[in-house]
Coordinates of C-alpha atoms in Angstrom, one line a residue:
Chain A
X1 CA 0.0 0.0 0.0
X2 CA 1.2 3.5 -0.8
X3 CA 2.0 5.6 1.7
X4 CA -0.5 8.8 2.3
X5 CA -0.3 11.6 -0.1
X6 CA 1.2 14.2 2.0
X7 CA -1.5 17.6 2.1
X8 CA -0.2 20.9 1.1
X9 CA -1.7 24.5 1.9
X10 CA -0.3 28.0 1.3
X11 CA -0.9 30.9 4.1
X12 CA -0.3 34.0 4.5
X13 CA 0.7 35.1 8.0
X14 CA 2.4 37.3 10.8
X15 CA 4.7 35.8 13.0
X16 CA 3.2 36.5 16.0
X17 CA 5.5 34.2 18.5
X18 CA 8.5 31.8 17.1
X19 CA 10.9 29.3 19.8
X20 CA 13.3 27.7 19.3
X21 CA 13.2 23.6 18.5
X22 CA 15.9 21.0 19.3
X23 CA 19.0 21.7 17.2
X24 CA 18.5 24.0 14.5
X25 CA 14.8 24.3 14.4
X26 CA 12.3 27.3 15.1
X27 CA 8.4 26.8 15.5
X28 CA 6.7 29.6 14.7
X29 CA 3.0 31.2 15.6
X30 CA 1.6 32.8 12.6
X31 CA -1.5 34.8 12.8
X32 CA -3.7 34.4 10.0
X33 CA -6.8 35.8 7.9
X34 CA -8.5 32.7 6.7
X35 CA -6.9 29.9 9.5
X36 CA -7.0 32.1 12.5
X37 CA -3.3 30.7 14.7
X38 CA -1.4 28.0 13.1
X39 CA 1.7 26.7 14.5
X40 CA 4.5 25.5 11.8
X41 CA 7.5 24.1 11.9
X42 CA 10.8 25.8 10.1
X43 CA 13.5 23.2 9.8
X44 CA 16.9 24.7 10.3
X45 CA 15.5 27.9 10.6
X46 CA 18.5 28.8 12.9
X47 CA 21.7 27.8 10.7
X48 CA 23.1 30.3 9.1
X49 CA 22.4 29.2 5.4
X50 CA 19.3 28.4 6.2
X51 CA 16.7 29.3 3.1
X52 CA 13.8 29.6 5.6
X53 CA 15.5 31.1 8.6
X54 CA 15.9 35.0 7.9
X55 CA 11.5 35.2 6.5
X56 CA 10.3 33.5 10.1
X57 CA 11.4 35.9 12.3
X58 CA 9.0 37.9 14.6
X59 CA 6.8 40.4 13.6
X60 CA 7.4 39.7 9.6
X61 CA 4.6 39.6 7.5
X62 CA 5.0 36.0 5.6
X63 CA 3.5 33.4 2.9
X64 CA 4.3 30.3 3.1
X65 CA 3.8 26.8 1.3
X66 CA 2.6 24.7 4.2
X67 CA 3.1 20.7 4.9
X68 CA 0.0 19.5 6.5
X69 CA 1.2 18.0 10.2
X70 CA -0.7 15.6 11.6
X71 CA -1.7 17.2 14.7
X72 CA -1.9 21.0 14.7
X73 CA 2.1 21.9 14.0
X74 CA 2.6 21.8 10.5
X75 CA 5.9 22.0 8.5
X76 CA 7.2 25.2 6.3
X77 CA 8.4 24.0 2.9
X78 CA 9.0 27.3 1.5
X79 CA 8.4 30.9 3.0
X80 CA 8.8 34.4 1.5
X81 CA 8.6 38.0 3.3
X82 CA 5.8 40.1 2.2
X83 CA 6.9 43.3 5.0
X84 CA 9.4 42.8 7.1
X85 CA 8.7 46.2 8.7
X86 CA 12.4 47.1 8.7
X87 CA 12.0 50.6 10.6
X88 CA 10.8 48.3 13.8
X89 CA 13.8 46.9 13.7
X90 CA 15.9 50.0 14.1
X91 CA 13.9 51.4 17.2
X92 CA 13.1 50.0 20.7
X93 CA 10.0 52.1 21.1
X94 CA 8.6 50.7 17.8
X95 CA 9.9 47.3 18.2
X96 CA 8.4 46.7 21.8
X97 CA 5.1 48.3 21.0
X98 CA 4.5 46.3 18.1
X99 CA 5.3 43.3 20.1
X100 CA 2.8 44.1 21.9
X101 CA 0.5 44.4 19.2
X102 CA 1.5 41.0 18.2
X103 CA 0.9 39.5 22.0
X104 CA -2.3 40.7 22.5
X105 CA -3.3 39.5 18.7
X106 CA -2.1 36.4 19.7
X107 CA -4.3 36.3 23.2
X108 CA -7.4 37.2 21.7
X109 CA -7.0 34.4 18.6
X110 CA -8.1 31.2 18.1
X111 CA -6.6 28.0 16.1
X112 CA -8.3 27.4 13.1
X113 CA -11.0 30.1 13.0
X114 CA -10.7 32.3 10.5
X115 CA -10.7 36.2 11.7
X116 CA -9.7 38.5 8.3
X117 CA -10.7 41.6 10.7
X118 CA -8.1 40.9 13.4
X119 CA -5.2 39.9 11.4
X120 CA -5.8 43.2 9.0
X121 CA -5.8 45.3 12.3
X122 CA -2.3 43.7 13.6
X123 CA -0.7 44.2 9.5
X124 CA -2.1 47.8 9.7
X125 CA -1.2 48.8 12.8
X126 CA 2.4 47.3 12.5
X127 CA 2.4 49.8 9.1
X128 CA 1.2 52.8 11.5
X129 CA 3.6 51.6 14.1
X130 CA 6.8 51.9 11.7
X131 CA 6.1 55.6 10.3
X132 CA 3.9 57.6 13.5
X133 CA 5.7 60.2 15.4
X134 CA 7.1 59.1 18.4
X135 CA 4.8 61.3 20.5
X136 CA 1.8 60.2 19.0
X137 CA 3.1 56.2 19.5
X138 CA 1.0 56.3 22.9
X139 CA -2.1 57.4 21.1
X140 CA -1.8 54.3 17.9
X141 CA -1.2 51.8 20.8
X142 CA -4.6 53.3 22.5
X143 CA -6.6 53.1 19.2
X144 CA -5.5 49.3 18.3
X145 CA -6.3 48.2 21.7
X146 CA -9.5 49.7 22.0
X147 CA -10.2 48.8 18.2
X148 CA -8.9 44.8 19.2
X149 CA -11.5 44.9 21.8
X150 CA -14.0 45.8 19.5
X151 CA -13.2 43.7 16.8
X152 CA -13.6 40.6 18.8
X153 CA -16.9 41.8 20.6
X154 CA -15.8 43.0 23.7
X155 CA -16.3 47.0 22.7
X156 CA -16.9 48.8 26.2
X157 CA -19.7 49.9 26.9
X158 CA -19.3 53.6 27.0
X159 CA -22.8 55.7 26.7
X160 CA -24.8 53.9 29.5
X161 CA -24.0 53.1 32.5
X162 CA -23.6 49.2 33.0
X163 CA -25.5 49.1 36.6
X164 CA -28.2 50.3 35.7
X165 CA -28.6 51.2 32.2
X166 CA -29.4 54.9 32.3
X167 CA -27.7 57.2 29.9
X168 CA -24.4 59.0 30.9
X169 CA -24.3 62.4 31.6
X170 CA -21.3 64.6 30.8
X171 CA -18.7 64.6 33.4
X172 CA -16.1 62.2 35.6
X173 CA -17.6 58.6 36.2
X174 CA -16.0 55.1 36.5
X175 CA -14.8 52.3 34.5
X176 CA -15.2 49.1 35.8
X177 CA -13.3 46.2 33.4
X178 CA -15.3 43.2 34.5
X179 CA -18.3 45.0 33.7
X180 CA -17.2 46.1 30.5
X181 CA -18.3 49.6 30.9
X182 CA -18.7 53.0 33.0
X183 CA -20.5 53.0 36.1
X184 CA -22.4 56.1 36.6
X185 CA -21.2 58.3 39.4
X186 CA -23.6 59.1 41.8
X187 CA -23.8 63.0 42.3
X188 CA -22.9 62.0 46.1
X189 CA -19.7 60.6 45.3
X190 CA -16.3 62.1 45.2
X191 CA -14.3 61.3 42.6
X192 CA -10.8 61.8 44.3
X193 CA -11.8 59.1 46.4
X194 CA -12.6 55.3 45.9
X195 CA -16.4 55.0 46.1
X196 CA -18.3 52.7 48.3
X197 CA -16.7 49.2 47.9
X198 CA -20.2 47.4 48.6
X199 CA -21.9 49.7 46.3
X200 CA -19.2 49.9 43.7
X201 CA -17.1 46.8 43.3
X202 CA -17.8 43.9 41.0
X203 CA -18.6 40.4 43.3
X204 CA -15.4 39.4 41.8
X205 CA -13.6 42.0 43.4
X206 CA -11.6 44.0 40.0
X207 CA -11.2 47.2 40.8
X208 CA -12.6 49.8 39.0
X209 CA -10.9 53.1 37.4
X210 CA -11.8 56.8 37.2
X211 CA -12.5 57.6 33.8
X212 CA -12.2 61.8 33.5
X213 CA -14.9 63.1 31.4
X214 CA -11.7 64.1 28.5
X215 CA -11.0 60.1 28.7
X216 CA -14.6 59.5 27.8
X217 CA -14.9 61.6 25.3
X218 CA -11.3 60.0 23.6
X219 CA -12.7 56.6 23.7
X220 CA -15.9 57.4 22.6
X221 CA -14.2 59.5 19.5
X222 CA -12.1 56.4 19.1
X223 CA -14.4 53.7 19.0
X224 CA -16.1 55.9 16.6
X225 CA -12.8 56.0 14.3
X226 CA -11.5 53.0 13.1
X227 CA -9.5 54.6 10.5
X228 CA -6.1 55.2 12.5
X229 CA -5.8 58.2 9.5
X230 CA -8.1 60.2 10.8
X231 CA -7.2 59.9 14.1
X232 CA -3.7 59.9 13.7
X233 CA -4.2 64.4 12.9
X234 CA -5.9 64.5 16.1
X235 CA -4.7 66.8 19.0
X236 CA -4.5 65.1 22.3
X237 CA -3.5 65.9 25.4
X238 CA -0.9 63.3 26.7
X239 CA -2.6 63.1 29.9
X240 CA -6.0 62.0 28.5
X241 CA -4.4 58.9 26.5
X242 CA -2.3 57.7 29.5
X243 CA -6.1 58.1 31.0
X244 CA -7.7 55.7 28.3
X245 CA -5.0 53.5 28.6
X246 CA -5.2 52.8 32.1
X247 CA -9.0 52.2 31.3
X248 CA -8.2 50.0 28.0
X249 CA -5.2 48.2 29.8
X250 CA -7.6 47.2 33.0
X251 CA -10.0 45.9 30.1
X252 CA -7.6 43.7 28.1
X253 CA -6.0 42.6 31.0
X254 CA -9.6 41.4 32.8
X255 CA -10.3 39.7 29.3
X256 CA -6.9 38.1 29.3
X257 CA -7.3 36.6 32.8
X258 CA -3.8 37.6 33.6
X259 CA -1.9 40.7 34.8
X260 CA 0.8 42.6 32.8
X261 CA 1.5 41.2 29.5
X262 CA 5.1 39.9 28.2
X263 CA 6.0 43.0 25.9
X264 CA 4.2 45.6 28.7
X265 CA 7.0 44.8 31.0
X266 CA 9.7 44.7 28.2
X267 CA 7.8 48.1 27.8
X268 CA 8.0 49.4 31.1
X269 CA 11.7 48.9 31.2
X270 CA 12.6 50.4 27.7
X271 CA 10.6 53.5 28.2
X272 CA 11.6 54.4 32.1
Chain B
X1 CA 31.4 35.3 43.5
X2 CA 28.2 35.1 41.4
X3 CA 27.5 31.5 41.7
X4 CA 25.7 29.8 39.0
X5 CA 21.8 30.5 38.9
X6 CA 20.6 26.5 39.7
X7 CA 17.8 25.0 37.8
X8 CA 14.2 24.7 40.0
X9 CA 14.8 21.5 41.9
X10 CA 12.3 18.8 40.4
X11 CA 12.4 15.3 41.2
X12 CA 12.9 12.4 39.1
X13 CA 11.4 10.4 40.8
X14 CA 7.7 9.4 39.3
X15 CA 5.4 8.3 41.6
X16 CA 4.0 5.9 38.4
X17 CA 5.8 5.3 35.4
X18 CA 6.6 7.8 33.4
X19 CA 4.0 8.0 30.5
X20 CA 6.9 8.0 28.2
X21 CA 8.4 4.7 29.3
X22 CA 7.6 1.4 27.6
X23 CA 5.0 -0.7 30.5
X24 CA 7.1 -3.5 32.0
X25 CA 10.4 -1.3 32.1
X26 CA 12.1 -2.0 35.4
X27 CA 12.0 1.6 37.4
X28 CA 15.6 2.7 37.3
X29 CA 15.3 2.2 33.7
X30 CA 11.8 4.8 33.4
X31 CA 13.7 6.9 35.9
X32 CA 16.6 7.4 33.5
X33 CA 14.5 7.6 30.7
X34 CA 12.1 10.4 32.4
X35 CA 15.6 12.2 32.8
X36 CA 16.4 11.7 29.5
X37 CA 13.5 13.1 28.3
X38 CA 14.4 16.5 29.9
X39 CA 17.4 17.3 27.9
X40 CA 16.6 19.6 24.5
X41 CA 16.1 17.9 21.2
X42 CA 15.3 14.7 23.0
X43 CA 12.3 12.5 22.1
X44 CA 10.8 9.4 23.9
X45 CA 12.8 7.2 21.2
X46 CA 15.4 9.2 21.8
X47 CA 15.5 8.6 25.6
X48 CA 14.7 5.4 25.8
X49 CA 18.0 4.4 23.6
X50 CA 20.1 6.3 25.5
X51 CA 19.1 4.9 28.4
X52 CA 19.1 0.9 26.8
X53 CA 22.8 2.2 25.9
X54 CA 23.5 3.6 29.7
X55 CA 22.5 -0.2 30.6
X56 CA 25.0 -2.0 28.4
X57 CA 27.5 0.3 29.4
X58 CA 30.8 -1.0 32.1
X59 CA 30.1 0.4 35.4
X60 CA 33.2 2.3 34.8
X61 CA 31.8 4.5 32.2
X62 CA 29.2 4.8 33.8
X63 CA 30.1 6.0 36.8
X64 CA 32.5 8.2 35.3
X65 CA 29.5 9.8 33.0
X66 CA 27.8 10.3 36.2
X67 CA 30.6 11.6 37.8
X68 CA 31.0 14.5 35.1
X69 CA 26.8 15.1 35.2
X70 CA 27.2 15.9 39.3
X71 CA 30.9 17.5 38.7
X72 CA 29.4 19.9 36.3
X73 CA 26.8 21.5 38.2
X74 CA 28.9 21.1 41.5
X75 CA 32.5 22.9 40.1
X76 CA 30.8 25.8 37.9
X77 CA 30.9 29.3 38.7
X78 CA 29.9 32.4 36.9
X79 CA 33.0 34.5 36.2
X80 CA 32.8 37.4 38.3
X81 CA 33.9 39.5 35.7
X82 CA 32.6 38.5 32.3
X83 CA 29.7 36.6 33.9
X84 CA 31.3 33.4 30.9
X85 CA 30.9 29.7 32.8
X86 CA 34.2 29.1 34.4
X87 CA 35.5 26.5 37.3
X88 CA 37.8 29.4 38.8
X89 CA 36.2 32.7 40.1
X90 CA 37.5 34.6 37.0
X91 CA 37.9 32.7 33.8
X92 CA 40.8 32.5 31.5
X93 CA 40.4 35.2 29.1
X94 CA 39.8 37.7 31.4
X95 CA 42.8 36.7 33.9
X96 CA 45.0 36.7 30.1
X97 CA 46.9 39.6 30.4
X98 CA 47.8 38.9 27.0
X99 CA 44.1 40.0 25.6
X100 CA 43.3 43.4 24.6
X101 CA 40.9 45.1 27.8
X102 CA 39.9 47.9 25.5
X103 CA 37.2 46.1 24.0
X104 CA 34.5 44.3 25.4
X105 CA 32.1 41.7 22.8
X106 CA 28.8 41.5 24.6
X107 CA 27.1 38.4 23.8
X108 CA 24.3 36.3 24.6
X109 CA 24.9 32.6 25.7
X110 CA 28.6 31.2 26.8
X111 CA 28.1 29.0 23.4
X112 CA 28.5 32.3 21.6
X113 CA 31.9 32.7 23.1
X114 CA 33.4 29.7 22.0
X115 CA 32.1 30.2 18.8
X116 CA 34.1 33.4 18.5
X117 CA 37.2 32.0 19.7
X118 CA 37.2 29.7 17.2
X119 CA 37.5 32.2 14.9
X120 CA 40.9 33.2 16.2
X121 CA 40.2 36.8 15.1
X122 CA 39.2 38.5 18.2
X123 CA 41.6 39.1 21.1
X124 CA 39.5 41.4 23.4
X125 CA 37.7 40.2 26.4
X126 CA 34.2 39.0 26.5
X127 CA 30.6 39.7 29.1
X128 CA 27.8 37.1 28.8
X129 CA 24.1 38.4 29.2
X130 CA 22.6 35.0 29.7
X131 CA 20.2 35.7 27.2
X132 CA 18.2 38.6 25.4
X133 CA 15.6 41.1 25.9
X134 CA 12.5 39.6 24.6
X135 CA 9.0 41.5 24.5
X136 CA 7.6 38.6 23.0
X137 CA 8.8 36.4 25.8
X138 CA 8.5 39.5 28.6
X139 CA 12.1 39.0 29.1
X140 CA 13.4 42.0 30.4
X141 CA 16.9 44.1 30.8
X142 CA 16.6 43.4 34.6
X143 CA 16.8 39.4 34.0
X144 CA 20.2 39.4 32.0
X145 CA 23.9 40.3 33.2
X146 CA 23.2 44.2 31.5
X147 CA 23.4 45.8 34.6
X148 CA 26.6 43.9 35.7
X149 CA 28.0 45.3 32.3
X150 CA 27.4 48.6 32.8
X151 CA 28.9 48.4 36.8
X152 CA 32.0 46.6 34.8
X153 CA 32.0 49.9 32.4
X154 CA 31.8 52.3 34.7
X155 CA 34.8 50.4 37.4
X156 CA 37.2 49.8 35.1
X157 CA 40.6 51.0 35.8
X158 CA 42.1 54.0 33.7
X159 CA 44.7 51.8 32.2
X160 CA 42.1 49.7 30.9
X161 CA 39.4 52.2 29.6
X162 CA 37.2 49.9 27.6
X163 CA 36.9 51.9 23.7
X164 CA 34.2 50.0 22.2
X165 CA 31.5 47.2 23.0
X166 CA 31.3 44.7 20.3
X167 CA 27.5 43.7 20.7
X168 CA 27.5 40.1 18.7
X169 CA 23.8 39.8 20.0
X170 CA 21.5 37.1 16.9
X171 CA 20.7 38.8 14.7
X172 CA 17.2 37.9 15.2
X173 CA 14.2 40.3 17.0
X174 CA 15.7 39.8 20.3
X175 CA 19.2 40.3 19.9
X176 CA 18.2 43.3 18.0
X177 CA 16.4 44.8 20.8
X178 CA 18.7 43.3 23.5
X179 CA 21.6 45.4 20.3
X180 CA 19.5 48.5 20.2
X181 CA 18.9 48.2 24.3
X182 CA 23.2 48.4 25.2
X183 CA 23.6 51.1 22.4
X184 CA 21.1 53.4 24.5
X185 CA 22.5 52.4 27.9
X186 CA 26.2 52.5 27.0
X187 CA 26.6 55.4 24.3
X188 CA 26.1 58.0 26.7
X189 CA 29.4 56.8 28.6
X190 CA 31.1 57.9 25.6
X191 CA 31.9 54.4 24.6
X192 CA 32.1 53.6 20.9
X193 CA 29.5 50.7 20.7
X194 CA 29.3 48.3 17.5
X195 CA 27.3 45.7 15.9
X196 CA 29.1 42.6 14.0
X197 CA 28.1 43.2 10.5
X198 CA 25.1 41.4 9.4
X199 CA 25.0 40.5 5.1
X200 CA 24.7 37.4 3.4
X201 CA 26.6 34.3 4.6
X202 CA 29.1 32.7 2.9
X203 CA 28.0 30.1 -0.3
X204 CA 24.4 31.6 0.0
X205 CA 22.2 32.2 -3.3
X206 CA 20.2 35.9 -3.0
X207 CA 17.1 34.9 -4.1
X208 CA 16.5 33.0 -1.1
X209 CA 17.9 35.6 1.2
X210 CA 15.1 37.8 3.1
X211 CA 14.7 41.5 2.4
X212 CA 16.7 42.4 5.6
X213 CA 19.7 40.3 5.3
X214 CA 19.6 42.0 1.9
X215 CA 19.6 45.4 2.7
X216 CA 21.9 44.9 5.5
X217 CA 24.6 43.7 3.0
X218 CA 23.7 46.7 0.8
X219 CA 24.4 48.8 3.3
X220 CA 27.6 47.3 4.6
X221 CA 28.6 46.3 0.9
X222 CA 32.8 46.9 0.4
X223 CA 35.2 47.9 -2.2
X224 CA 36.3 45.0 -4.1
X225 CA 40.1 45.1 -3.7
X226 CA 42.6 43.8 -5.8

């Protein structure tokens, strides 16, 4: 009896995680449009004259003529670059925010279900991420964040209030993550203080944020914008996006179910 | 003396057999071959030959392999200078007077610095990080020898004032931020810092070589001399 045909596939993908494997091997995580995360194989990936090596490195944009494995790794059999986003190799900023971009990709993908929106968001925002001002970095990493959370279904809620759906008038309020949205402030409460923890805090005990009324109105204009081009002109003040980003950051981090990502702390490091 | 970071301790001893052991194998042999299994780039085939070898071997060898397994993790240190794996507390090329102590080549794994040697073309001294920043992997600048570096940089003696870091970091997105990491933390020393060149490899065809080895070796492309 013949031995089975061996099945073939060609992907397009971002290397969204790669490790090394045994001697000269690298596995990589490639984040897909039509096969959500597939794991593959690049044998020899590591020696020097390897043909495969230098195209599945991180964060490079990739298609690749695929050996079907029998479980889920498969096998690279040839690979080209599409983007290699040079300029993020060049700068730490770029490089560790786009990693992050690539982590939190990862996080929210599955294996084998097909998500065109999400992967388009990480290829476009690793674009933005090579060419945006340094000052305005903060802002792009606020807007792909909030626009991730979105794109998978988890957009906060950020017009009513989540307790007890009632509109939300202008001014300070809260954020709660588990909740997924603002909490209307009572006029009672002070909002340099925490409020009531019986009244306030979620049963499973995640704290909740102050969202300023200039944070609200950024996410709101954000989640409204999901062109990055015509945010990108917008002028913000530095202290309302560090604002949303705590908000955003307590989000993906709830939906996560961990605390401070891999490339956050690389982040925090880099940047102090 | 910066002693040698040990693994976790994790026992070797399975309460059952190993799942990876064949059923019926006497339980030294599934203990070896659970060990075995541990070591990178080794499968359950893998293991359980070495381990059928292990039992055909003369006592002799065998005790002496054992004897260099427990001698290795007993007698190692971490040079308390270059942070390289030594058995003395500072290792033999930086006690050589003979090497040059203006240069420093920063690299990532011990491996790295026997791979340079071999090249017999470097005569300078060496620091091992002990890996690279990663901010795929979350690791950071704080879990590597950097800071130990930049203590080394800033004590040296005047008759030794380092001139340039060689960082021979991969060349892959780690060692390119772990690169791009020293550059910012050293330059302002005044301390020429450098990058081994990075181009196409020796007997390599360029249409399989990616866009940035390419433009690397455009950029650092040389006069053809007669």
């Amino acid at each position: 009896m013949s031995p089975p045909r061996r099945r073939y596939f060609n992907a397009e993908g971002i290397v969204v995680r790669a490790r090394d494997l045994g001697e000269a091997d690298r596995i990589v995580i490639l984040l897909t449009p039509d096969r959500g995360l597939i794991s593959a194989v690049a044998r020899g990936a590591r020696r020097t004259r390897s043909r495969t090596g230098g195209h599945v490195d991180l964060l490079r944009h990739i298609t690749a003529h695929i050996s079907e494995g029998r479980s889920d790794l498969h096998v690279i059999s040839q690979v080209e670059t599409v983007n290699a986003y040079l300029p993020l190799r060049n700068d730490l900023d770029r490089l560790t925010l786009a990693s992050h971009f690539a982590e939190i990709s990862e996080r929210f993908s599955l294996q084998n279900a097909a998500n065109l929106h999400l992967f388009a968001l990480l290829r476009d925002s690793l674009t933005y991420a090579e060419s945006t001002p340094k000052p305005i970095l903060p802002l792009l990493r606020l807007w792909h964040e909030t626009t991730l959370l979105t794109t998978v279904g988890l957009q906060p809620q950020l017009h009513r209030c989540v307790r007890t759906n009632t509109e939300i008038p202008p001014g300070d309020h809260w954020f709660s993550p588990s909740e997924g949205g603002l909490i209307k402030r009572p006029d009672q409460a002070d909002t340099n203080t925490s409020p009531d923890p019986i009244a306030f805090n979620h049963p499973e005990n995640t704290p909740i944020i102050l969202a300023p009324l200039n944070t609200i109105k950024l996410l709101r204009h954000i989640t409204r914008t999901p062109n990055w081009g015509r945010l990108e002109g917008l002028r913000v003040d530095a202290r309302d996006v560090a604002g949303g980003s705590r908000v955003m950051g307590a989000m993906l981090r709830y939906q996560q179910e961990r605390g401070v990502g891999r490339a956050e702390r690389v982040m925090g490091e880099v940047s102090s | 003396m910066a002693a040698f970071r040990p693994d976790p301790p994790r026992s070797i001893t399975p309460a059952a057999p190993p799942s990876d052991a064949p059923r019926g194998v006497a339980a030294p042999v599934s203990r070896v071959i659970e060990a075995f299994r541990r070591l990178p780039g080794i499968g359950p085939k893998s293991a359980q030959r070495l381990a059928y070898h292990l039992v055909r071997m003369p006592e002799a060898e065998a005790a002496e392999l054992s004897e260099a397994i427990t001698g290795v993790k007993q007698r190692i240190k971490l040079c308390d200078i270059c942070a390289d794996i030594t058995e003395e507390p500072v290792c033999g090329i930086c006690s050589n007077t003979n090497r040059d102590r203006t240069v420093i080549c920063v690299v990532e794994e011990p491996l790295d610095v026997t791979a340079l040697e071999r090249t017999r073309a470097y005569n300078g001294l060496y620091h091992v990080l002990h890996g690279a920043i990663s901010p795929t992997s979350g690791i950071a600048a704080s879990d590597l020898k950097i800071k130990e570096l930049l203590q080394r940089l800033q004590g040296q003696k005047p008759s030794e004032e380092v001139s340039e870091v060689i960082v021979a970091t991969n060349t892959n997105l780690d060692g390119e931020a772990t690169a791009m990491y020293l550059q910012r933390a050293i330059a302002p020393a005044g301390i020429k810092v450098t990058r081994l060149a990075r181009g196409l490899p020796s007997g390599t065809d360029i249409e399989y070589a990616d866009d940035a080895t390419l433009a690397h070796s455009l950029e650092s492309r040389s006069e053809i001399s007669d």
